[in-house]
């Protein structure tokens, strides 16, 4: 993969519209994840003794699930695919991998490189196609289903396989909030959160999608945020200078336009963007609204694009209430100089991952999970290795 990084990045960019610099970032970021799985798997699934007394021993062991289905996503095809494929194989499973139909060539490259690395073809198969292929895959006698994608598709998958009592894991996105307290540098916070909202053209599961700013610094934050966003160049994804690339799925343009229209109709103030980009292709301008509220779709439903709403709040309690006013629960963040203040707020937020003075960050050492409509199960960390196993309890009495 290292030797082929540039052509692999180019393939991903041409398929998805991801800016080429971000495609390279994804591939470079995959290497430490693979290293983590290689270094930690043996220890994570090693049998562990928990009791030894009077001739009786108790032990916890881990066995492979068997054959697992991985229905993967297009926005980070290397990250999302390998978060499942690599630990599943290392823990002794076979994998039936269906990449997104919007990242088929990248999915085939993942399979090719694994086979060239020595993974037997009968242990890892790549299935090409759209929804009908996914449905056919779910009809097979599989032992686990690992899906990353929309809430609607995840719900259908759960309904399809739920009665079979196989391992089911669903990562379904979010409406991730961040609260900016009154004690931070508004410009620094704005620059960080603009990147968190717009990176990969906002097409990240953990993109910042709602921002709440304390009234004391609200105006300064908004000014700096808008200035930062207006400096983000939209253009050819193959150009290293491009920050805002193409929207991968054309239907998402209608979702974004509908959120903009609804926000304007309900009194929001448009500060940047707000419309499709010029020329052929799936372009949407980096869009910023202020004077928003939770009556607007923009603050309730996942945008999955370069659109953000910024809402003024009077104190921490109001911010916390609004952060939890959602059916999703993937990530949430707080920007403040006071760690105790951040911990107090984040401890009360319903989210699988929480951030203090950072955002849109994933680590192989920490579990990746969601609450509510953001899904069930987890990947990454040693827990994300063990998730591909079935635990077995051993009761051993010496004769």
Short mmCIF file of N, CA and C in Angstrom, two decimals, residues 29-37 40 83 361-368 379-385:
data_model
loop_
_atom_site.label_atom_id
_atom_site.label_comp_id
_atom_site.label_asym_id
_atom_site.label_seq_id
_atom_site.Cartn_x
_atom_site.Cartn_y
_atom_site.Cartn_z
N UNK A 29 -3.14 7.59 7.39
CA UNK A 29 -3.72 7.35 8.70
C UNK A 29 -4.09 5.90 8.94
N UNK A 30 -4.27 5.15 7.85
CA UNK A 30 -4.61 3.74 8.00
C UNK A 30 -3.45 2.92 8.55
N UNK A 31 -2.22 3.33 8.24
CA UNK A 31 -1.06 2.54 8.64
C UNK A 31 -0.97 2.33 10.15
N UNK A 32 -1.10 3.36 10.99
CA UNK A 32 -1.05 3.11 12.44
C UNK A 32 -2.23 2.28 12.94
N UNK A 33 -3.37 2.33 12.26
CA UNK A 33 -4.49 1.47 12.66
C UNK A 33 -4.14 0.00 12.44
N UNK A 34 -3.57 -0.29 11.27
CA UNK A 34 -3.18 -1.66 10.98
C UNK A 34 -2.12 -2.12 11.98
N UNK A 35 -1.15 -1.25 12.27
CA UNK A 35 -0.13 -1.59 13.26
C UNK A 35 -0.75 -1.90 14.61
N UNK A 36 -1.75 -1.10 15.00
CA UNK A 36 -2.43 -1.34 16.28
C UNK A 36 -3.06 -2.73 16.31
N UNK A 37 -3.79 -3.08 15.26
CA UNK A 37 -4.43 -4.40 15.23
C UNK A 37 -3.40 -5.52 15.27
N UNK A 40 -1.93 -5.67 18.91
CA UNK A 40 -2.80 -5.88 20.06
C UNK A 40 -3.68 -7.12 20.00
N UNK A 83 -11.39 -1.20 9.43
CA UNK A 83 -11.77 -1.29 10.84
C UNK A 83 -12.47 -2.61 11.13
N UNK A 361 -12.16 13.55 15.42
CA UNK A 361 -10.94 12.78 15.65
C UNK A 361 -11.29 11.34 16.00
N UNK A 362 -10.54 10.40 15.42
CA UNK A 362 -10.73 8.98 15.70
C UNK A 362 -9.37 8.38 16.01
N UNK A 363 -9.29 7.56 17.04
CA UNK A 363 -8.04 6.92 17.44
C UNK A 363 -8.21 5.41 17.44
N UNK A 364 -7.22 4.65 16.95
CA UNK A 364 -7.33 3.18 17.01
C UNK A 364 -7.33 2.65 18.43
N UNK A 365 -6.87 3.44 19.39
CA UNK A 365 -6.77 3.00 20.78
C UNK A 365 -8.07 3.16 21.56
N UNK A 366 -9.02 3.91 20.99
CA UNK A 366 -10.29 4.19 21.68
C UNK A 366 -11.45 3.57 20.92
N UNK A 367 -12.46 3.07 21.63
CA UNK A 367 -13.60 2.46 20.94
C UNK A 367 -14.42 3.50 20.19
N UNK A 368 -14.97 3.08 19.05
CA UNK A 368 -15.81 3.96 18.23
C UNK A 368 -17.23 3.40 18.28
N UNK A 379 -16.30 -0.44 16.96
CA UNK A 379 -15.06 -0.87 16.34
C UNK A 379 -13.91 -0.17 17.06
N UNK A 380 -12.68 -0.52 16.69
CA UNK A 380 -11.45 0.06 17.21
C UNK A 380 -11.25 -0.28 18.69
N UNK A 381 -10.06 -0.03 19.17
CA UNK A 381 -9.60 -0.37 20.52
C UNK A 381 -9.54 -1.90 20.67
N UNK A 382 -9.12 -2.35 21.82
CA UNK A 382 -9.11 -3.79 22.06
C UNK A 382 -10.54 -4.35 22.12
N UNK A 383 -11.49 -3.50 22.53
CA UNK A 383 -12.89 -3.94 22.50
C UNK A 383 -13.34 -4.19 21.06
N UNK A 384 -12.84 -3.37 20.13
CA UNK A 384 -13.18 -3.55 18.73
C UNK A 384 -12.49 -4.72 18.09
N UNK A 385 -11.50 -5.29 18.75
CA UNK A 385 -10.93 -6.57 18.33
C UNK A 385 -11.78 -7.71 18.87
#
